Amino acid sequence: MTPRISSHARPLAAAMLCGAVLLAALSSSAHATVNPPIRMTHGIEYMSGGIGSDEAKLMETVAPRWPATFEFAIKDHAGAEFASDVRVTVRDSHGTVLLDNVESAGPFMVARLDPGIYEVEARLRGNTLKQTLQVRPGAPARMAFVWPAGTDMASAGTRAVQ
């Protein structure tokens, strides 16, 4: 036999059910990861982020859908720690600037670059690293920039990464 709810208790039961559903929706949305914004400069779309484990997972998930991915870290005694606030400049093979000193909002940056060869410059706390990136059709390219431990203004310079 099914229990009956009195007509006086129905509004209270409905309100409690609605409150429980609302509370569940709010708590699950509080943990939802929001995509970092896609920005554009010189006609090139890019996105950066990866602060926190959820956003880092998101950037790792979307990276294969972008032609170029850059990762930034500082080497420490145990391995490497992520770096953010890196200034990135990308030039095509003719020296034309496509990304002009844009700031990363985390340890990952993705960019929609056409197939070709690019010079990528990443600057962190006065230390600049340069690498050559080749983007091939249909094959995402990935590049890591790793600064030495103790990277600071006192050790500023420019280096090519091997």
Coordinates of C-alpha atoms in Angstrom, one line a residue:
M1 CA 0.0 0.0 0.0
T2 CA 1.3 3.4 -0.9
P3 CA 1.5 6.0 1.9
R4 CA -0.7 9.0 1.5
I5 CA 0.4 12.6 2.0
S6 CA -2.2 14.8 3.4
S7 CA -3.2 17.9 1.4
H8 CA -1.6 20.1 4.0
A9 CA 1.7 18.3 3.8
R10 CA 1.9 18.3 0.0
P11 CA 3.1 22.0 -0.4
L12 CA 5.8 21.4 2.3
A13 CA 7.0 18.1 0.6
A14 CA 7.1 19.9 -2.8
A15 CA 9.1 22.8 -1.3
M16 CA 11.5 20.4 0.4
L17 CA 12.0 18.5 -2.9
C18 CA 12.5 21.7 -4.9
G19 CA 15.0 22.9 -2.2
A20 CA 17.0 19.7 -2.4
V21 CA 17.1 19.8 -6.2
L22 CA 18.2 23.5 -6.1
L23 CA 20.9 22.7 -3.5
A24 CA 22.2 19.8 -5.5
A25 CA 22.4 22.0 -8.7
L26 CA 24.2 24.8 -6.9
S27 CA 26.7 22.5 -5.3
S28 CA 27.6 20.7 -8.6
S29 CA 27.9 24.0 -10.5
A30 CA 30.2 25.4 -7.8
H31 CA 32.7 22.7 -8.9
A32 CA 32.2 23.2 -12.7
T33 CA 35.3 24.3 -14.5
V34 CA 34.8 27.4 -16.7
N35 CA 36.8 27.5 -20.0
P36 CA 39.4 30.2 -20.1
P37 CA 38.4 32.9 -22.6
I38 CA 39.5 32.5 -26.2
R39 CA 41.3 35.7 -27.2
M40 CA 42.5 37.0 -30.5
T41 CA 45.4 39.1 -31.6
H42 CA 46.6 39.8 -35.2
G43 CA 43.9 37.4 -36.4
I44 CA 45.3 34.5 -34.3
E45 CA 43.1 32.8 -31.7
Y46 CA 44.7 31.7 -28.4
M47 CA 43.7 30.6 -25.0
S48 CA 45.7 30.2 -21.8
G49 CA 45.1 28.8 -18.4
G50 CA 45.7 25.8 -16.2
I51 CA 45.7 27.3 -12.7
G52 CA 44.4 24.6 -10.4
S53 CA 44.0 20.9 -11.2
D54 CA 40.5 21.2 -12.8
E55 CA 41.6 23.9 -15.2
A56 CA 44.9 22.1 -16.0
K57 CA 42.9 19.0 -16.9
L58 CA 40.7 21.1 -19.1
M59 CA 43.6 22.6 -20.9
E60 CA 45.1 19.1 -21.4
T61 CA 41.8 17.9 -22.8
V62 CA 41.4 20.8 -25.4
A63 CA 45.1 20.9 -26.4
P64 CA 44.9 18.2 -29.1
R65 CA 42.2 20.3 -30.9
W66 CA 44.6 23.3 -31.3
P67 CA 47.5 23.3 -33.7
A68 CA 50.1 24.6 -31.1
T69 CA 50.4 24.0 -27.4
F70 CA 52.9 25.7 -25.1
E71 CA 53.7 24.6 -21.6
F72 CA 55.6 26.7 -19.0
A73 CA 57.5 25.5 -16.0
I74 CA 60.4 26.4 -13.6
K75 CA 62.8 23.5 -12.8
D76 CA 63.2 22.9 -9.1
H77 CA 65.1 20.4 -7.0
A78 CA 62.3 17.7 -7.2
G79 CA 61.3 18.2 -10.9
A80 CA 59.5 21.3 -12.2
E81 CA 56.7 23.5 -11.0
F82 CA 54.2 25.2 -13.4
A83 CA 54.8 28.9 -14.3
S84 CA 52.3 31.5 -15.3
D85 CA 52.5 35.2 -16.2
V86 CA 54.8 34.3 -19.1
R87 CA 55.0 36.8 -21.9
V88 CA 54.8 35.0 -25.3
T89 CA 55.7 36.3 -28.8
V90 CA 55.3 34.2 -31.9
R91 CA 56.8 35.2 -35.3
D92 CA 56.2 33.4 -38.6
S93 CA 59.1 32.4 -40.9
H94 CA 59.1 35.9 -42.4
G95 CA 59.5 37.6 -39.0
T96 CA 55.9 38.8 -38.9
V97 CA 54.6 39.0 -35.3
L98 CA 51.5 36.9 -34.8
L99 CA 51.2 36.9 -31.0
D100 CA 52.8 40.0 -29.6
N101 CA 54.0 39.8 -26.0
V102 CA 50.7 38.2 -24.8
E103 CA 50.5 37.1 -21.2
S104 CA 49.7 33.6 -20.2
A105 CA 47.0 33.2 -17.6
G106 CA 48.5 29.9 -16.5
P107 CA 51.1 27.2 -17.4
F108 CA 49.4 26.3 -20.7
M109 CA 48.7 28.2 -23.8
V110 CA 47.2 27.0 -27.1
A111 CA 47.1 28.8 -30.4
R112 CA 45.5 28.4 -33.8
L113 CA 48.6 28.6 -36.0
D114 CA 48.6 27.6 -39.6
P115 CA 51.0 24.9 -40.8
G116 CA 54.5 26.5 -40.9
I117 CA 57.6 27.2 -39.0
Y118 CA 57.5 29.7 -36.1
E119 CA 60.0 31.3 -33.7
V120 CA 58.5 31.3 -30.2
E121 CA 59.8 33.5 -27.5
A122 CA 58.7 33.1 -23.9
R123 CA 59.8 35.6 -21.2
L124 CA 59.5 35.0 -17.5
R125 CA 60.8 37.4 -14.9
G126 CA 63.3 38.9 -17.3
N127 CA 64.5 35.5 -18.6
T128 CA 63.8 34.8 -22.3
L129 CA 63.7 31.3 -23.9
K130 CA 63.5 30.9 -27.7
Q131 CA 62.5 27.8 -29.7
T132 CA 61.5 27.0 -33.2
L133 CA 58.1 25.3 -33.7
Q134 CA 57.0 23.4 -36.7
V135 CA 53.2 23.1 -37.1
R136 CA 52.2 20.3 -39.6
P137 CA 48.8 19.9 -41.1
G138 CA 46.5 17.8 -38.9
A139 CA 49.3 17.1 -36.3
P140 CA 49.2 19.3 -33.1
A141 CA 52.6 20.6 -32.1
R142 CA 53.6 20.8 -28.4
M143 CA 56.5 22.8 -26.9
A144 CA 57.7 23.1 -23.3
F145 CA 59.6 26.0 -21.9
V146 CA 61.4 25.2 -18.7
W147 CA 63.4 27.9 -16.9
P148 CA 66.2 26.9 -14.5
A149 CA 65.6 26.9 -10.7
G150 CA 66.1 30.4 -9.2
T151 CA 64.8 32.2 -12.3
D152 CA 64.6 35.8 -11.3
M153 CA 65.6 39.3 -12.4
A154 CA 69.2 38.9 -11.3
S155 CA 69.8 36.1 -13.8
A156 CA 68.0 37.8 -16.8
G157 CA 69.1 36.8 -20.3
T158 CA 68.1 35.1 -23.5
R159 CA 68.7 31.5 -24.2
A160 CA 67.8 29.1 -27.0
V161 CA 66.3 25.9 -25.7
Q162 CA 67.9 22.7 -27.1

